[in-house]
Amino acid sequence: MPGFKLAIDGPAGSGKSTISSLIAKKMGWTHIDTGAMYRAVTLQAIEHGIDLNDEHAYSFLETSNIHYDNNKIYIDDRDVTEDIRSEAVTKNVSLVSSFPYVRKKLVDLQKKAAEKGYIVMDGRDIGTVVLPHADLKIFLTANVEERAKRRLKENLKKGKHAEIEHVIKDIATRDEKDSTRKESPLRMADDAIILDTTHLTIDEVVSKIIDLTDKKENKHGV
Ligand code: CDP
């Protein structure tokens, strides 16, 4: 079956979502932002008022329908694209995504969503757990100050102000939690290509990844 699976992983603010979305647009592929899915579960958990530390309390996932479609994330039919960026969600998402039950539910959904066609999927464990046989795996990095500056700019565009020190602390804390958790921590796959984006523009990163994709596709003859 024709298709291509492009896995993009990296720490908070490394540009995964922006870059994956642009690649998908340019290539006419489907983009799946798995971070948005973990954020949606966190939002739902907060709204249900459950004890966020109790793994059993996430059983609401048995009946909820979370899906990412065309740059938007939905819980059932409700578009929660904006709501998942709240401070409360950002603060708690690393805790929520550390539970094996939550990960199993979302990883199953992600594997299913990536079954057919040309897919760009971004997250923390795509190359290692969700798509271990991806055609191309990219690991994006950038130093923490640069990542904080990007997040600050993104927030400003939405009219949200924050101190750079606060953003650096938030990113560093999340990196630490995501890299040290027991269940599928943030880790570079052995066969991933590392791209340090600290001194690269978004367009430069997008072009580099598209070049690498073209080379792989030609090699595979798809
Ligand atoms: O804020 P940023 O865009 O960098 O993060 P995100 O991609 O929206 O992901 C939010 C959080 O979800 C991460 O900090 C991880 O705790 C979790 N996550 C995960 O555990 N596994 C994934 N595949 C994607 C996200």
Coordinates of N, CA and C and ligand atoms in Angstrom, one line a residue:
M1 N 0.8 -1.2 0.0 CA 0.0 0.0 0.0 C 0.9 1.3 0.0
P2 N 0.6 2.2 -0.9 CA 1.5 3.4 -0.9 C 1.3 4.2 0.3
G3 N 2.4 4.9 0.8 CA 2.2 5.7 2.0 C 3.6 6.0 2.5
F4 N 3.7 6.9 3.5 CA 4.9 7.3 4.1 C 4.6 7.7 5.5
K5 N 5.4 7.2 6.4 CA 5.2 7.6 7.8 C 6.5 8.4 8.3
L6 N 6.2 9.7 8.6 CA 7.3 10.6 9.0 C 7.0 10.8 10.5
A7 N 8.0 10.5 11.4 CA 7.9 10.6 12.8 C 8.8 11.8 13.2
I8 N 8.2 12.8 14.0 CA 9.0 13.9 14.4 C 8.8 14.0 16.0
D9 N 9.9 13.8 16.6 CA 9.9 13.9 18.1 C 10.8 15.0 18.6
G10 N 10.7 15.4 19.8 CA 11.6 16.4 20.4 C 11.0 17.0 21.6
P11 N 11.8 17.8 22.4 CA 11.3 18.4 23.6 C 10.3 19.5 23.4
A12 N 9.8 20.1 24.5 CA 8.8 21.2 24.5 C 9.4 22.4 23.8
G13 N 8.6 22.9 22.8 CA 9.0 24.1 22.2 C 10.1 24.0 21.1
S14 N 10.3 22.7 20.7 CA 11.4 22.5 19.6 C 10.8 22.8 18.3
G15 N 9.5 23.1 18.2 CA 9.0 23.5 16.9 C 8.3 22.3 16.2
K16 N 8.1 21.2 16.8 CA 7.5 20.0 16.2 C 6.2 20.3 15.5
S17 N 5.3 20.9 16.3 CA 3.9 21.0 15.7 C 3.9 22.0 14.5
T18 N 4.5 23.1 14.7 CA 4.5 24.1 13.6 C 5.2 23.5 12.3
I19 N 6.3 22.8 12.5 CA 7.0 22.3 11.4 C 6.2 21.1 10.8
S20 N 5.7 20.2 11.6 CA 4.9 19.1 11.1 C 3.7 19.6 10.3
S21 N 3.1 20.6 10.8 CA 1.9 21.1 10.1 C 2.2 21.7 8.8
L22 N 3.4 22.4 8.7 CA 3.8 23.0 7.4 C 4.2 22.0 6.4
I23 N 4.9 20.9 6.9 CA 5.3 19.9 6.0 C 4.0 19.2 5.4
A24 N 3.1 18.9 6.3 CA 1.9 18.3 5.8 C 1.2 19.1 4.8
K25 N 1.1 20.4 5.0 CA 0.4 21.3 4.1 C 1.1 21.3 2.7
K26 N 2.5 21.4 2.8 CA 3.3 21.5 1.5 C 3.2 20.2 0.7
M27 N 3.1 19.0 1.4 CA 3.1 17.8 0.8 C 1.7 17.2 0.5
G28 N 0.7 17.8 1.1 CA -0.6 17.3 1.0 C -0.8 16.1 1.8
W29 N -0.1 16.0 2.9 CA -0.1 14.8 3.8 C -1.1 15.1 5.0
T30 N -1.3 14.1 5.8 CA -2.1 14.2 7.0 C -1.2 14.5 8.2
H31 N -1.5 15.5 9.0 CA -0.7 15.8 10.2 C -1.4 15.3 11.5
I32 N -0.8 14.6 12.4 CA -1.4 14.3 13.7 C -0.5 14.8 14.8
D33 N -1.0 15.7 15.6 CA -0.3 16.3 16.7 C -0.6 15.5 18.0
T34 N 0.2 14.6 18.4 CA -0.1 13.7 19.5 C -0.1 14.5 20.9
G35 N 0.7 15.6 20.9 CA 0.7 16.4 22.1 C -0.7 17.0 22.4
A36 N -1.3 17.4 21.3 CA -2.7 18.0 21.4 C -3.6 16.9 22.0
M37 N -3.4 15.7 21.6 CA -4.3 14.6 22.2 C -4.1 14.5 23.7
Y38 N -2.8 14.5 24.1 CA -2.6 14.4 25.6 C -3.1 15.6 26.3
R39 N -3.1 16.8 25.6 CA -3.6 18.0 26.2 C -5.1 17.9 26.3
A40 N -5.8 17.3 25.3 CA -7.2 17.1 25.3 C -7.7 16.2 26.5
V41 N -6.9 15.2 26.8 CA -7.3 14.3 27.9 C -7.1 15.1 29.2
T42 N -6.1 15.9 29.3 CA -5.8 16.7 30.5 C -7.0 17.7 30.7
L43 N -7.4 18.3 29.6 CA -8.5 19.3 29.7 C -9.8 18.6 30.2
Q44 N -10.0 17.4 29.6 CA -11.3 16.7 30.0 C -11.2 16.2 31.5
A45 N -10.0 15.8 31.9 CA -9.8 15.4 33.3 C -10.1 16.6 34.2
I46 N -9.6 17.7 33.9 CA -9.8 18.9 34.7 C -11.3 19.3 34.8
E47 N -11.9 19.2 33.6 CA -13.3 19.6 33.5 C -14.2 18.6 34.3
H48 N -13.8 17.3 34.3 CA -14.6 16.3 35.0 C -14.3 16.4 36.5
G49 N -13.3 17.2 36.9 CA -13.0 17.4 38.3 C -12.4 16.1 39.0
I50 N -11.8 15.2 38.2 CA -11.2 14.0 38.8 C -10.0 14.3 39.6
D51 N -9.6 13.4 40.4 CA -8.3 13.5 41.1 C -7.2 13.1 40.1
L52 N -6.4 14.1 39.7 CA -5.5 13.9 38.5 C -4.4 12.9 38.8
N53 N -4.2 12.6 40.1 CA -3.2 11.7 40.5 C -3.7 10.2 40.5
D54 N -5.0 10.0 40.3 CA -5.5 8.7 40.4 C -5.7 8.1 39.0
E55 N -4.9 7.2 38.6 CA -4.9 6.6 37.3 C -6.3 6.0 36.9
H56 N -6.9 5.4 37.9 CA -8.2 4.8 37.6 C -9.3 5.8 37.2
A57 N -9.1 7.0 37.7 CA -10.1 8.0 37.4 C -10.2 8.4 35.9
Y58 N -9.2 8.0 35.2 CA -9.2 8.3 33.7 C -10.0 7.4 32.9
S59 N -10.8 6.5 33.6 CA -11.6 5.5 32.8 C -12.6 6.2 31.9
F60 N -12.8 7.5 32.1 CA -13.8 8.3 31.2 C -13.3 8.1 29.8
L61 N -12.0 7.7 29.6 CA -11.5 7.6 28.2 C -12.1 6.4 27.5
E62 N -12.8 5.5 28.2 CA -13.4 4.4 27.6 C -14.5 4.8 26.7
T63 N -15.1 6.0 27.0 CA -16.3 6.4 26.2 C -16.0 7.8 25.5
S64 N -14.9 8.4 25.8 CA -14.7 9.7 25.1 C -14.1 9.5 23.8
N65 N -14.3 10.5 22.9 CA -13.8 10.3 21.5 C -12.9 11.5 21.2
I66 N -11.6 11.3 21.3 CA -10.7 12.4 21.1 C -10.0 12.2 19.7
H67 N -10.1 13.2 18.8 CA -9.4 13.0 17.5 C -8.9 14.3 17.0
Y68 N -7.8 14.2 16.2 CA -7.1 15.3 15.6 C -7.4 15.3 14.2
D69 N -7.9 16.5 13.7 CA -8.3 16.5 12.3 C -8.0 17.9 11.7
N70 N -7.2 17.9 10.6 CA -7.0 19.2 9.9 C -6.6 20.3 10.8
N71 N -5.6 20.1 11.6 CA -5.1 21.1 12.5 C -6.0 21.5 13.7
K72 N -7.0 20.7 13.9 CA -7.9 21.0 15.0 C -8.1 19.7 15.9
I73 N -8.2 20.0 17.2 CA -8.4 18.8 18.1 C -9.8 18.8 18.7
Y74 N -10.5 17.7 18.7 CA -11.9 17.6 19.1 C -12.0 16.6 20.3
I75 N -12.9 16.9 21.2 CA -13.4 16.0 22.2 C -14.9 15.8 21.8
D76 N -15.2 14.6 21.3 CA -16.5 14.3 20.7 C -16.6 15.3 19.5
D77 N -17.7 16.2 19.5 CA -17.8 17.1 18.4 C -17.3 18.5 18.8
R78 N -16.8 18.7 20.0 CA -16.4 20.0 20.5 C -15.0 20.3 20.1
D79 N -14.8 21.5 19.4 CA -13.4 21.9 19.0 C -12.8 22.5 20.3
V80 N -11.7 21.9 20.7 CA -11.0 22.3 21.9 C -9.6 22.9 21.6
T81 N -9.3 23.2 20.4 CA -8.0 23.7 19.9 C -7.4 24.8 20.8
E82 N -8.3 25.7 21.1 CA -7.8 26.9 21.9 C -7.7 26.5 23.4
D83 N -8.8 25.8 23.9 CA -8.8 25.5 25.3 C -7.7 24.6 25.8
I84 N -7.1 23.8 24.9 CA -6.0 22.9 25.4 C -4.7 23.6 25.6
R85 N -4.6 24.9 25.3 CA -3.4 25.7 25.5 C -3.4 26.5 26.8
S86 N -4.4 26.2 27.6 CA -4.5 27.0 28.9 C -3.4 26.6 29.8
E87 N -3.1 27.5 30.8 CA -2.0 27.3 31.7 C -2.3 26.0 32.6
A88 N -3.5 25.9 32.9 CA -3.8 24.7 33.8 C -3.5 23.4 33.0
V89 N -3.8 23.4 31.7 CA -3.6 22.2 31.0 C -2.0 22.0 30.8
T90 N -1.3 23.0 30.5 CA 0.1 23.0 30.3 C 0.8 22.5 31.6
K91 N 0.3 22.9 32.7 CA 0.9 22.6 34.0 C 0.7 21.1 34.3
N92 N -0.4 20.5 33.9 CA -0.7 19.2 34.3 C -0.5 18.1 33.3
V93 N -0.2 18.5 32.0 CA -0.2 17.5 31.0 C 0.9 16.5 31.1
S94 N 2.0 16.8 31.7 CA 3.1 15.9 31.9 C 2.7 14.8 32.9
L95 N 2.0 15.2 33.9 CA 1.5 14.2 34.9 C 0.5 13.3 34.3
V96 N -0.5 13.8 33.5 CA -1.5 13.0 32.9 C -0.9 12.0 31.9
S97 N 0.1 12.5 31.2 CA 0.7 11.6 30.1 C 1.7 10.6 30.7
S98 N 1.9 10.7 32.0 CA 2.8 9.7 32.6 C 2.1 8.4 32.9
F99 N 0.8 8.4 32.9 CA 0.0 7.1 33.3 C 0.0 6.1 32.2
P100 N 0.4 4.9 32.5 CA 0.4 3.8 31.4 C -1.0 3.7 30.8
Y101 N -2.1 3.8 31.6 CA -3.4 3.6 31.1 C -3.7 4.6 30.0
V102 N -3.4 5.9 30.3 CA -3.7 7.0 29.4 C -2.8 6.8 28.1
R103 N -1.6 6.4 28.3 CA -0.7 6.3 27.1 C -1.2 5.2 26.2
K104 N -1.6 4.0 26.9 CA -2.0 2.9 26.1 C -3.2 3.3 25.2
K105 N -4.2 4.0 25.8 CA -5.4 4.5 25.1 C -5.0 5.3 23.9
L106 N -4.1 6.3 24.1 CA -3.8 7.3 23.1 C -2.9 6.6 22.0
V107 N -1.9 5.8 22.5 CA -1.0 5.2 21.5 C -1.9 4.3 20.5
D108 N -2.8 3.6 21.1 CA -3.7 2.7 20.2 C -4.4 3.6 19.2
L109 N -4.9 4.7 19.6 CA -5.6 5.6 18.7 C -4.7 6.2 17.6
Q110 N -3.5 6.5 18.1 CA -2.5 7.1 17.2 C -2.0 6.1 16.1
K111 N -1.8 4.8 16.6 CA -1.4 3.8 15.6 C -2.4 3.6 14.6
K112 N -3.7 3.6 15.0 CA -4.8 3.4 14.1 C -4.9 4.5 13.1
A113 N -4.7 5.8 13.6 CA -4.8 6.9 12.7 C -3.7 7.0 11.7
A114 N -2.6 6.3 12.0 CA -1.5 6.4 11.1 C -1.4 5.2 10.1
E115 N -2.4 4.3 10.2 CA -2.3 3.1 9.4 C -2.2 3.3 7.9
K116 N -3.1 4.3 7.4 CA -3.1 4.4 6.0 C -2.6 5.7 5.5
G117 N -1.9 5.7 4.4 CA -1.5 6.9 3.7 C -0.3 7.6 4.1
Y118 N -0.2 8.9 3.8 CA 1.0 9.7 4.0 C 0.8 10.5 5.3
I119 N 1.6 10.2 6.3 CA 1.3 10.8 7.7 C 2.6 11.5 8.2
V120 N 2.4 12.6 8.8 CA 3.4 13.3 9.6 C 2.8 13.3 11.1
M121 N 3.5 12.6 12.0 CA 3.1 12.5 13.3 C 4.1 13.1 14.3
D122 N 3.7 14.0 15.2 CA 4.7 14.6 16.0 C 4.4 14.4 17.5
G123 N 5.4 14.2 18.3 CA 5.2 14.0 19.7 C 6.5 13.7 20.5
R124 N 6.5 12.8 21.4 CA 7.7 12.5 22.3 C 8.2 11.0 22.0
D125 N 7.2 10.2 21.6 CA 7.5 8.7 21.6 C 7.1 8.1 20.2
I126 N 7.1 9.0 19.2 CA 6.6 8.5 17.9 C 7.6 7.5 17.3
G127 N 8.8 7.9 17.2 CA 9.8 7.1 16.6 C 10.2 5.8 17.4
T128 N 9.9 5.9 18.7 CA 10.3 4.8 19.6 C 9.1 3.8 19.9
V129 N 7.9 4.4 20.0 CA 6.8 3.5 20.5 C 5.6 3.5 19.5
V130 N 5.2 4.6 19.0 CA 4.0 4.7 18.2 C 4.2 4.1 16.8
L131 N 5.3 4.6 16.1 CA 5.6 4.2 14.8 C 7.1 3.7 14.7
P132 N 7.4 2.6 15.4 CA 8.8 2.2 15.4 C 9.4 1.9 14.0
H133 N 8.5 1.6 13.1 CA 8.9 1.3 11.7 C 8.7 2.5 10.7
A134 N 8.6 3.7 11.3 CA 8.4 4.9 10.4 C 9.5 4.9 9.3
D135 N 9.1 5.5 8.2 CA 10.0 5.6 7.0 C 11.2 6.5 7.3
L136 N 10.8 7.6 8.1 CA 11.9 8.6 8.4 C 11.6 9.1 9.8
K137 N 12.6 9.2 10.7 CA 12.4 9.7 12.0 C 13.4 10.9 12.3
I138 N 12.8 11.9 12.7 CA 13.5 13.2 13.0 C 13.4 13.5 14.4
F139 N 14.5 13.9 15.0 CA 14.5 14.4 16.4 C 14.9 15.8 16.4
L140 N 14.0 16.7 16.7 CA 14.2 18.2 16.7 C 14.7 18.6 18.1
T141 N 15.7 19.4 18.1 CA 16.2 20.0 19.4 C 16.4 21.5 19.2
A142 N 16.6 22.2 20.3 CA 17.1 23.6 20.3 C 17.4 23.9 21.7
N143 N 18.3 24.9 22.0 CA 18.6 25.1 23.4 C 17.4 25.7 24.1
V144 N 17.4 25.6 25.4 CA 16.1 25.9 26.1 C 15.8 27.4 26.0
E145 N 16.8 28.3 26.0 CA 16.5 29.7 25.9 C 15.8 30.0 24.5
E146 N 16.3 29.4 23.5 CA 15.6 29.6 22.2 C 14.2 29.1 22.1
R147 N 14.0 27.9 22.8 CA 12.7 27.3 22.8 C 11.7 28.2 23.6
A148 N 12.2 28.8 24.7 CA 11.4 29.7 25.5 C 11.0 30.9 24.7
K149 N 12.0 31.5 24.0 CA 11.7 32.7 23.2 C 10.6 32.4 22.2
R150 N 10.7 31.2 21.5 CA 9.7 30.9 20.5 C 8.3 30.8 21.2
R151 N 8.3 30.1 22.4 CA 7.0 30.0 23.0 C 6.4 31.3 23.4
L152 N 7.3 32.2 23.9 CA 6.9 33.5 24.3 C 6.3 34.3 23.1
K153 N 6.9 34.2 22.0 CA 6.4 34.9 20.7 C 5.1 34.3 20.4
E154 N 4.9 33.0 20.4 CA 3.7 32.3 20.1 C 2.6 32.8 21.0
N155 N 2.9 32.9 22.3 CA 1.9 33.4 23.3 C 1.5 34.8 23.0
L156 N 2.5 35.7 22.7 CA 2.3 37.1 22.5 C 1.3 37.3 21.3
K157 N 1.4 36.5 20.3 CA 0.5 36.6 19.1 C -0.9 36.3 19.6
K158 N -1.1 35.5 20.6 CA -2.4 35.2 21.2 C -2.8 36.2 22.3
G159 N -2.0 37.2 22.5 CA -2.3 38.2 23.5 C -1.9 37.8 24.9
K160 N -1.1 36.7 25.0 CA -0.8 36.3 26.4 C 0.7 36.7 26.7
H161 N 0.8 37.4 27.8 CA 2.2 37.8 28.2 C 2.8 36.9 29.3
A162 N 4.1 36.8 29.3 CA 4.7 36.0 30.3 C 6.2 36.4 30.4
E163 N 6.8 36.1 31.6 CA 8.2 36.4 31.8 C 9.0 35.3 31.2
I164 N 10.1 35.7 30.5 CA 11.0 34.6 29.9 C 11.4 33.6 30.9
E165 N 11.8 34.1 32.1 CA 12.3 33.2 33.2 C 11.2 32.1 33.5
H166 N 10.0 32.6 33.5 CA 8.8 31.7 33.8 C 8.7 30.6 32.8
V167 N 8.8 31.0 31.5 CA 8.7 30.1 30.4 C 9.8 29.1 30.4
I168 N 11.1 29.6 30.6 CA 12.2 28.7 30.7 C 12.0 27.6 31.8
K169 N 11.5 28.1 32.9 CA 11.3 27.1 34.0 C 10.2 26.1 33.6
D170 N 9.2 26.6 33.0 CA 8.1 25.6 32.6 C 8.6 24.6 31.6
I171 N 9.4 25.1 30.7 CA 9.9 24.1 29.6 C 10.9 23.1 30.2
A172 N 11.8 23.7 31.1 CA 12.8 22.8 31.7 C 12.1 21.7 32.6
T173 N 11.1 22.2 33.3 CA 10.4 21.2 34.2 C 9.7 20.1 33.4
R174 N 9.1 20.5 32.3 CA 8.4 19.6 31.5 C 9.4 18.6 30.8
D175 N 10.5 19.1 30.3 CA 11.5 18.3 29.7 C 12.0 17.2 30.7
E176 N 12.2 17.7 32.0 CA 12.7 16.8 33.0 C 11.6 15.7 33.3
K177 N 10.4 16.1 33.4 CA 9.3 15.1 33.7 C 9.2 14.1 32.5
D178 N 9.2 14.7 31.3 CA 8.9 13.8 30.1 C 10.1 12.9 29.9
S179 N 11.3 13.3 30.2 CA 12.5 12.4 29.9 C 12.7 11.4 31.0
T180 N 12.2 11.6 32.2 CA 12.5 10.7 33.3 C 11.3 9.8 33.7
R181 N 10.2 10.0 33.0 CA 9.0 9.1 33.4 C 9.3 7.7 33.0
K182 N 8.7 6.7 33.7 CA 8.9 5.3 33.4 C 8.4 4.9 32.1
E183 N 7.2 5.3 31.8 CA 6.4 4.8 30.6 C 6.8 5.7 29.4
S184 N 7.4 5.0 28.4 CA 7.9 5.6 27.1 C 8.3 7.1 27.3
P185 N 9.5 7.3 28.0 CA 10.0 8.7 28.1 C 10.4 9.3 26.8
L186 N 10.6 10.6 26.8 CA 11.1 11.3 25.7 C 12.5 10.8 25.4
R187 N 12.8 10.1 24.3 CA 14.1 9.6 24.0 C 14.2 9.5 22.5
M188 N 15.4 9.8 22.0 CA 15.6 9.7 20.6 C 15.7 8.3 20.1
A189 N 15.0 7.9 19.0 CA 15.1 6.6 18.5 C 16.5 6.4 17.9
D190 N 17.1 5.2 18.0 CA 18.4 4.9 17.6 C 18.6 5.3 16.1
D191 N 17.6 5.1 15.3 CA 17.7 5.4 13.9 C 17.1 6.8 13.5
A192 N 17.0 7.7 14.5 CA 16.5 9.0 14.1 C 17.6 9.9 13.7
I193 N 17.2 10.9 12.9 CA 18.2 11.9 12.5 C 18.0 13.2 13.4
I194 N 19.0 13.6 14.0 CA 18.9 14.7 14.9 C 19.1 16.1 14.2
L195 N 18.2 17.0 14.4 CA 18.2 18.3 13.8 C 18.2 19.4 14.9
D196 N 19.3 20.1 15.1 CA 19.4 21.2 16.0 C 18.9 22.4 15.3
T197 N 17.7 22.9 15.8 CA 17.1 24.1 15.1 C 17.4 25.4 15.7
T198 N 18.3 25.4 16.7 CA 18.6 26.7 17.4 C 18.8 27.9 16.5
H199 N 19.7 27.6 15.5 CA 20.0 28.7 14.6 C 19.4 28.6 13.2
L200 N 18.3 27.8 13.1 CA 17.6 27.6 11.8 C 16.3 28.3 11.8
T201 N 15.8 28.8 10.6 CA 14.5 29.4 10.6 C 13.5 28.2 10.3
I202 N 12.2 28.5 10.5 CA 11.2 27.4 10.3 C 11.3 26.9 8.9
D203 N 11.4 27.8 7.9 CA 11.5 27.4 6.5 C 12.7 26.5 6.3
E204 N 13.8 26.8 6.9 CA 15.0 26.0 6.7 C 14.8 24.6 7.2
V205 N 14.2 24.5 8.4 CA 13.9 23.2 9.0 C 13.0 22.4 8.1
V206 N 11.9 23.0 7.6 CA 10.9 22.4 6.8 C 11.6 21.9 5.5
S207 N 12.4 22.7 4.8 CA 13.1 22.3 3.6 C 14.0 21.1 3.9
K208 N 14.8 21.1 4.9 CA 15.7 20.0 5.3 C 14.9 18.7 5.4
I209 N 13.8 18.8 6.1 CA 13.1 17.5 6.3 C 12.4 17.0 5.0
I210 N 12.0 18.0 4.2 CA 11.4 17.6 2.9 C 12.4 16.9 2.1
D211 N 13.6 17.5 2.1 CA 14.8 16.9 1.3 C 15.0 15.5 1.7
L212 N 15.1 15.3 3.1 CA 15.4 14.0 3.6 C 14.2 13.0 3.2
T213 N 13.0 13.5 3.2 CA 11.8 12.6 2.9 C 11.9 12.2 1.4
D214 N 12.3 13.2 0.5 CA 12.4 12.9 -0.9 C 13.4 11.8 -1.1
K215 N 14.6 12.0 -0.4 CA 15.7 11.0 -0.6 C 15.2 9.6 -0.2
K216 N 14.5 9.5 0.9 CA 14.0 8.2 1.4 C 13.0 7.6 0.4
E217 N 12.0 8.5 -0.1 CA 11.0 8.0 -1.0 C 11.6 7.5 -2.2
N218 N 12.6 8.2 -2.8 CA 13.3 7.7 -4.0 C 13.9 6.4 -3.8
K219 N 14.5 6.2 -2.6 CA 15.2 5.0 -2.2 C 14.2 3.8 -2.2
H220 N 13.1 4.1 -1.6 CA 12.0 3.1 -1.4 C 11.3 2.8 -2.7
G221 N 11.4 3.8 -3.6 CA 10.7 3.7 -4.9 C 9.2 3.8 -4.8
V222 N 8.7 4.6 -3.8 CA 7.3 4.8 -3.7 C 6.8 6.1 -4.4
Ligands
CDP1 O1 4.1 22.5 24.5 P1 4.5 21.6 23.4 O2 3.9 21.8 22.1 O3 6.0 21.4 23.3 O4 4.1 20.2 23.9 P2 3.0 19.3 23.3 O5 3.6 18.6 22.1 O6 1.7 20.0 23.2 O7 2.9 18.1 24.4 C1 2.4 18.4 25.7 C2 2.8 17.3 26.6 O8 2.2 16.0 26.2 C3 4.3 17.0 26.7 O9 5.0 17.8 27.6 C4 4.3 15.5 27.2 O10 4.1 15.4 28.6 C5 3.0 14.9 26.6 N1 3.2 14.1 25.3 C6 3.6 12.8 25.5 O11 3.8 12.4 26.6 N2 3.8 12.0 24.4 C7 3.5 12.5 23.2 N3 3.6 11.7 22.1 C8 3.2 13.8 23.0 C9 3.0 14.7 24.1

